[in-house]
Short mmCIF file of C-alpha atoms in Angstrom, two decimals:
data_model
loop_
_atom_site.label_atom_id
_atom_site.label_comp_id
_atom_site.label_asym_id
_atom_site.label_seq_id
_atom_site.Cartn_x
_atom_site.Cartn_y
_atom_site.Cartn_z
CA MET A 1 0.17 -0.40 -0.04
CA GLU A 2 1.26 3.29 -1.06
CA ASN A 3 2.59 6.06 2.16
CA SER A 4 0.87 9.12 2.03
CA VAL A 5 3.46 10.36 4.95
CA GLU A 6 6.73 9.77 5.55
CA THR A 7 9.55 10.81 7.46
CA ARG A 8 12.70 9.43 7.19
CA ASN A 9 15.48 10.04 9.83
CA VAL A 10 14.01 13.50 10.86
CA SER A 11 15.80 15.62 13.82
CA ARG A 12 14.21 19.39 14.51
CA ILE A 13 17.58 20.69 17.29
CA PHE A 14 15.84 24.84 18.62
CA LYS A 15 18.75 26.62 19.96
CA SER A 16 17.96 29.57 22.59
CA GLY A 17 20.39 32.19 23.88
CA LYS A 18 22.55 34.99 22.34
CA THR A 19 25.80 33.72 22.87
CA GLU A 20 27.75 31.14 22.39
CA ARG A 21 28.55 30.64 25.76
CA SER A 22 25.28 30.78 26.92
CA THR A 23 23.39 28.84 24.10
CA ARG A 24 21.03 26.01 25.10
CA VAL A 25 20.18 23.15 22.43
CA VAL A 26 16.97 21.39 22.64
CA LYS A 27 16.38 18.34 20.69
CA ALA A 28 13.05 18.36 20.12
CA LEU A 29 13.14 15.22 17.47
CA ASP A 30 15.36 12.54 17.14
CA ASP A 31 16.00 10.71 14.54
CA VAL A 32 11.77 10.01 13.53
CA SER A 33 11.55 7.56 10.98
CA ILE A 34 7.35 6.54 10.18
CA SER A 35 5.71 5.30 7.30
CA ILE A 36 1.66 6.31 7.33
CA ARG A 37 -0.35 4.31 4.80
CA ARG A 38 -2.96 6.31 2.17
CA GLY A 39 -5.97 5.55 4.16
CA GLU A 40 -4.83 5.37 7.31
CA LEU A 41 -5.61 7.12 10.74
CA PHE A 42 -2.40 7.38 12.43
CA GLY A 43 -1.86 8.08 15.80
CA LEU A 44 0.79 9.97 17.97
CA LEU A 45 0.62 9.49 21.18
CA GLY A 46 2.83 10.83 24.03
CA PRO A 47 2.82 13.62 26.83
CA ASN A 48 3.11 17.65 26.19
CA GLY A 49 6.23 18.45 24.89
CA ALA A 50 7.02 14.98 23.25
CA GLY A 51 7.67 16.21 19.79
CA LYS A 52 4.03 15.57 18.56
CA THR A 53 3.47 19.34 17.30
CA THR A 54 7.16 19.92 16.26
CA LEU A 55 6.73 16.90 13.68
CA ILE A 56 3.27 17.83 12.44
CA LYS A 57 4.70 21.17 11.69
CA ILE A 58 7.60 20.04 9.97
CA LEU A 59 4.99 18.12 7.76
CA CYS A 60 2.92 20.63 7.41
CA THR A 61 5.70 22.76 5.94
CA LEU A 62 5.31 25.57 9.13
CA LEU A 63 9.07 24.16 10.36
CA LEU A 64 11.90 23.05 8.43
CA PRO A 65 13.72 19.84 9.68
CA THR A 66 17.31 20.16 11.21
CA SER A 67 18.49 16.97 9.35
CA GLY A 68 16.26 13.80 7.44
CA SER A 69 13.62 14.37 5.23
CA ALA A 70 9.77 14.19 4.93
CA TYR A 71 7.09 13.82 2.27
CA VAL A 72 3.23 14.06 2.48
CA ARG A 73 1.87 12.13 -0.85
CA GLY A 74 5.25 11.62 -2.21
CA HIS A 75 6.07 15.59 -2.36
CA ASP A 76 9.05 16.24 -0.30
CA VAL A 77 8.03 18.89 2.43
CA VAL A 78 10.66 21.64 1.69
CA LYS A 79 11.68 21.33 -1.66
CA ASP A 80 7.63 21.29 -2.95
CA ALA A 81 6.22 23.26 -0.15
CA GLY A 82 3.88 24.58 -2.18
CA HIS A 83 2.18 21.66 -3.39
CA VAL A 84 1.89 19.89 -0.04
CA ARG A 85 -0.18 23.19 1.20
CA LYS A 86 -2.85 22.22 -1.29
CA ILE A 87 -3.39 19.19 -0.29
CA ILE A 88 -3.31 19.16 3.30
CA ASN A 89 -5.13 21.15 6.15
CA MET A 90 -4.20 21.09 9.98
CA VAL A 91 -6.23 21.57 12.90
CA THR A 92 -4.14 22.84 16.47
CA GLY A 93 -6.72 22.14 19.78
CA GLY A 94 -6.82 25.63 21.29
CA GLU A 95 -5.77 28.16 18.33
CA THR A 96 -8.24 30.89 17.31
CA PRO A 97 -9.58 29.52 13.97
CA GLY A 98 -10.05 33.03 12.71
CA TYR A 99 -11.27 36.40 12.73
CA GLY A 100 -13.62 37.71 15.45
CA ILE A 101 -15.39 40.20 13.49
CA LEU A 102 -16.61 38.12 11.34
CA THR A 103 -19.40 35.15 11.96
CA VAL A 104 -19.13 31.55 12.24
CA ALA A 105 -20.29 31.30 8.43
CA GLU A 106 -18.50 33.80 7.34
CA ASN A 107 -14.83 32.28 8.53
CA LEU A 108 -15.82 29.35 6.87
CA TRP A 109 -16.18 31.00 3.89
CA PHE A 110 -13.86 33.35 3.56
CA PHE A 111 -10.96 29.89 4.05
CA SER A 112 -12.59 28.27 1.44
CA GLN A 113 -12.15 31.09 -1.01
CA LEU A 114 -8.24 30.89 0.41
CA TYR A 115 -8.07 27.50 -1.04
CA GLY A 116 -10.59 28.60 -4.23
CA ILE A 117 -13.38 25.98 -3.87
CA ARG A 118 -16.19 27.11 -6.42
CA GLY A 119 -18.87 29.14 -4.73
CA ASP A 120 -21.68 26.80 -4.86
CA ILE A 121 -19.34 24.16 -3.55
CA ALA A 122 -18.20 25.98 -0.48
CA LYS A 123 -21.87 27.50 0.27
CA ARG A 124 -22.56 23.60 0.36
CA ARG A 125 -19.60 22.40 2.40
CA VAL A 126 -20.03 25.40 5.08
CA THR A 127 -24.01 24.30 5.67
CA GLU A 128 -23.09 20.41 5.92
CA LEU A 129 -19.63 21.32 8.32
CA LEU A 130 -21.64 23.58 10.30
CA ASP A 131 -24.10 21.00 10.87
CA THR A 132 -21.79 18.26 11.85
CA VAL A 133 -19.75 20.25 14.49
CA GLY A 134 -23.43 21.50 16.17
CA LEU A 135 -23.06 25.11 15.02
CA SER A 136 -25.88 25.77 12.21
CA ASP A 137 -27.70 27.86 15.34
CA GLU A 138 -24.67 29.88 15.28
CA SER A 139 -23.90 30.60 12.03
CA ALA A 140 -24.73 34.17 12.08
CA THR A 141 -23.30 34.87 15.63
CA ARG A 142 -19.60 36.59 15.32
CA MET A 143 -16.67 34.34 16.28
CA ASN A 144 -15.80 36.61 19.06
CA ARG A 145 -18.73 35.86 20.71
CA LEU A 146 -18.69 32.11 20.81
CA SER A 147 -17.21 30.08 23.66
CA SER A 148 -14.39 28.04 23.79
CA GLY A 149 -15.83 25.36 23.16
CA MET A 150 -17.71 26.48 19.91
CA LYS A 151 -14.94 27.96 18.34
CA GLN A 152 -12.80 24.66 18.87
CA ARG A 153 -15.79 23.38 16.89
CA MET A 154 -15.54 25.69 14.44
CA ASN A 155 -11.81 24.81 14.12
CA VAL A 156 -12.03 21.15 13.56
CA ALA A 157 -14.91 22.10 10.42
CA ARG A 158 -12.06 24.62 8.94
CA GLY A 159 -9.81 21.69 8.67
CA PHE A 160 -12.27 19.56 6.74
CA ILE A 161 -13.29 23.15 4.45
CA ASN A 162 -11.08 21.94 1.50
CA ASP A 163 -11.23 18.05 2.02
CA PRO A 164 -7.72 18.10 1.97
CA GLU A 165 -6.07 14.85 0.99
CA VAL A 166 -3.87 14.29 4.46
CA LEU A 167 -5.74 15.65 7.60
CA PHE A 168 -3.27 16.68 10.56
CA LEU A 169 -4.59 17.03 13.50
CA ASP A 170 -2.86 18.28 16.69
CA GLU A 171 -5.04 18.02 19.79
CA PRO A 172 -7.97 18.37 18.04
CA THR A 173 -10.43 17.97 20.68
CA LEU A 174 -8.54 19.96 23.41
CA GLY A 175 -11.45 22.15 24.90
CA LEU A 176 -14.22 20.15 23.80
CA ASP A 177 -16.77 18.98 25.95
CA VAL A 178 -17.29 14.97 26.18
CA LEU A 179 -20.21 14.85 23.96
CA SER A 180 -18.83 17.32 21.55
CA ALA A 181 -15.31 15.43 21.67
CA LYS A 182 -17.00 12.45 20.91
CA HIS A 183 -19.24 13.69 17.74
CA ILE A 184 -16.09 15.11 16.47
CA ARG A 185 -14.04 11.62 16.82
CA GLY A 186 -16.94 9.96 15.19
CA TYR A 187 -16.99 12.41 12.13
CA ILE A 188 -13.36 12.00 11.99
CA ARG A 189 -13.56 8.06 11.89
CA ASN A 190 -16.66 8.33 9.49
CA TRP A 191 -14.61 10.31 7.00
CA VAL A 192 -11.74 8.13 6.44
CA ASN A 193 -14.02 5.11 6.37
CA LYS A 194 -15.70 6.75 3.43
CA GLN A 195 -13.00 7.80 1.39
CA PRO A 196 -10.23 5.69 1.49
CA GLU A 197 -8.01 7.56 -0.25
CA LYS A 198 -8.01 10.14 2.42
CA THR A 199 -5.26 10.07 5.21
CA VAL A 200 -5.05 11.68 8.76
CA LEU A 201 -2.44 11.96 11.15
CA LEU A 202 -3.85 12.78 14.63
CA THR A 203 -1.67 13.64 17.77
CA THR A 204 -3.14 13.40 21.12
CA HIS A 205 -2.15 12.50 24.75
CA TYR A 206 -5.63 11.08 25.41
CA MET A 207 -5.04 7.03 25.49
CA ALA A 208 -8.85 6.67 24.67
CA GLU A 209 -8.91 9.06 21.92
CA ALA A 210 -6.26 7.08 20.35
CA ASP A 211 -7.61 3.52 20.95
CA GLU A 212 -10.76 4.38 19.41
CA LEU A 213 -9.55 6.09 16.57
CA CYS A 214 -6.48 4.95 15.08
CA ASP A 215 -5.52 2.00 12.77
CA ARG A 216 -2.02 2.31 14.29
CA VAL A 217 -0.02 4.45 16.96
CA GLY A 218 2.97 5.84 17.12
CA ILE A 219 3.95 6.07 21.16
CA ILE A 220 6.90 8.96 21.02
CA HIS A 221 8.90 10.10 24.23
CA GLU A 222 11.49 12.84 24.22
CA GLY A 223 11.26 13.59 20.72
CA ARG A 224 12.00 9.30 19.57
CA ILE A 225 9.11 6.99 18.18
CA VAL A 226 9.37 4.10 21.27
CA ALA A 227 7.10 2.29 19.98
CA CYS A 228 4.64 1.65 16.92
CA ASP A 229 1.83 -0.51 15.93
CA LYS A 230 -2.21 -1.51 15.99
CA PRO A 231 -3.27 -0.75 19.41
CA SER A 232 -4.59 -4.34 20.20
CA SER A 233 -0.78 -5.10 19.10
CA LEU A 234 0.61 -2.72 21.59
CA LYS A 235 -1.41 -3.15 24.55
CA ALA A 236 -0.64 -7.12 23.96
CA MET A 237 3.24 -6.30 24.87
CA VAL A 238 1.74 -5.56 28.58
CA ARG A 239 0.15 -8.82 28.96
CA ASP A 240 2.92 -10.85 30.21
CA ARG A 241 3.61 -8.09 32.83
CA THR A 242 1.22 -7.67 35.77
CA VAL A 243 -0.58 -3.83 35.62
CA PHE A 244 -2.04 -3.27 39.30
CA GLN A 245 -4.05 -0.43 40.33
CA PHE A 246 -3.96 0.90 43.74
CA ASN A 247 -6.68 3.37 45.33
CA VAL A 248 -5.20 5.28 48.36
CA ALA A 249 -6.66 7.91 50.63
CA GLY A 250 -4.50 11.51 50.28
CA SER A 251 -1.94 12.16 48.25
CA GLY A 252 2.11 11.63 48.30
CA ASP A 253 5.37 11.12 46.60
CA TYR A 254 4.99 7.85 45.40
CA GLU A 255 8.41 7.75 43.28
CA ARG A 256 9.99 5.82 45.88
CA LEU A 257 8.42 3.19 44.99
CA LYS A 258 10.28 2.26 41.76
CA ALA A 259 12.86 1.48 44.10
CA VAL A 260 10.70 -1.88 44.67
CA LYS A 261 12.35 -4.48 42.64
CA GLY A 262 10.05 -6.02 39.91
CA VAL A 263 8.35 -2.25 39.29
CA VAL A 264 8.37 -1.92 35.59
CA GLY A 265 6.98 1.68 35.88
CA LEU A 266 4.36 3.88 37.68
CA SER A 267 2.01 6.51 37.63
CA TRP A 268 -0.55 8.51 39.96
CA THR A 269 -2.99 10.69 39.73
CA HIS A 270 -4.38 12.80 42.97
CA HIS A 271 -8.14 13.38 42.71
CA ILE A 272 -8.80 16.85 44.72
CA GLU A 273 -12.69 16.50 44.93
CA SER A 274 -12.03 13.25 46.79
CA ASP A 275 -8.55 13.56 48.24
CA THR A 276 -7.78 9.73 46.80
CA SER A 277 -4.74 8.96 44.61
CA THR A 278 -4.94 6.43 41.97
CA LEU A 279 -1.55 4.61 41.33
CA LYS A 280 -0.95 2.80 38.48
CA VAL A 281 1.99 0.09 38.49
CA VAL A 282 3.29 -2.60 35.72
CA LEU A 283 4.83 -4.93 37.68
CA SER A 284 7.57 -7.71 36.23
CA ASP A 285 5.71 -9.94 38.70
CA GLN A 286 2.28 -10.39 40.41
CA ALA A 287 3.96 -11.43 43.37
CA VAL A 288 5.66 -7.78 43.78
CA ALA A 289 2.00 -6.27 44.31
CA SER A 290 2.01 -7.42 48.33
CA ASP A 291 5.62 -5.82 48.52
CA ILE A 292 4.17 -2.70 47.04
CA GLU A 293 1.07 -3.04 49.72
CA SER A 294 3.76 -3.26 52.47
CA ALA A 295 5.80 0.10 50.35
CA LEU A 296 2.21 2.07 51.29
CA ARG A 297 1.36 1.17 54.40
CA ALA A 298 4.96 1.53 55.92
CA SER A 299 4.45 4.93 54.50
CA GLY A 300 1.36 5.47 56.42
CA SER A 301 -0.99 5.67 52.91
CA ARG A 302 -4.08 3.93 53.58
CA ILE A 303 -5.14 1.37 50.61
CA LEU A 304 -8.84 1.56 49.61
CA SER A 305 -8.89 -0.86 47.20
CA VAL A 306 -6.71 -3.08 44.54
CA THR A 307 -7.58 -3.99 41.14
CA THR A 308 -6.21 -5.70 38.08
CA PRO A 309 -7.33 -3.75 35.30
CA GLU A 310 -7.08 -4.51 31.43
CA PRO A 311 -3.77 -3.14 29.81
CA THR A 312 -4.44 0.24 27.91
CA LEU A 313 -2.10 2.32 26.34
CA GLU A 314 -1.02 4.08 29.01
CA ASP A 315 -0.36 1.06 30.81
CA VAL A 316 2.60 0.22 27.32
CA PHE A 317 3.56 3.72 27.89
CA ILE A 318 4.34 3.08 31.45
CA HIS A 319 5.93 -0.32 30.47
CA LEU A 320 8.50 1.41 27.57
CA VAL A 321 9.28 4.48 30.05
CA GLY A 322 8.78 4.06 33.36
CA LYS A 323 6.21 6.94 33.89
CA GLY A 324 2.98 7.97 32.95
CA LEU A 325 1.67 10.35 30.07
CA GLU A 326 0.45 12.92 32.19
#
């Protein structure tokens, strides 16, 4: 199957500082090679700062790679940037999607004309997309009067206005309520299913979003791709490991638990409303769970419950890098 998006050993280095002595070098991408097939919905899963946005900006011709090469539909993103821009679109979560003094419909019309879409087609597409994202009743509302969630829904609609061959979605459901996010995810999935020639690259730090939407997922950490496969195959990586979830009263610094022999990785979240903490621990052997319980009790933690949930993509991330996505 033909590759729609491809990167070959792409690295990107950022430098800051005014003098040679004070220059700080940050390697945002480190030798990244991926191949995304035509008709595929590919997910890039990783925490904030992992390099997801940098990679998308390179593929969208907004940044130059420091080294390596990248291609969209066979076109080099550096040497043939003009052609690449004609066949793609990009949606970034949390960005301002247009001009505040224009209405929602006027903004979408404006963007349609930037792509040179014929008037009757543009009008129909604007109407359909407003209905899709649930903004038909707000079509005559100025954008600066929309809530942040509505602005993001309009932003998603803008991404589809030119019916791109390749769509880049960088945290597209950021700022959306649960129902709106679910609706948008369904539209994205259906868009690819109905048009097998289309391709989507989605970046996210939401495990459930990547699991639900993506045909394949690349896990990125500190600028490097550490794993890439179908979600089911990735989760199979930790089936021979044991995943335990401890619900504990209060909060604490649980980093010390990594020193317990047999702990592959762990993450924890404190829930302010209930003043409880959820610890997820990936172990090399089930017997290690009793050592974790002993260590928690010795530190004064009160264990409320212990469960062994089905493996998730976060468990895979913990297994690979030793900590959670957040």
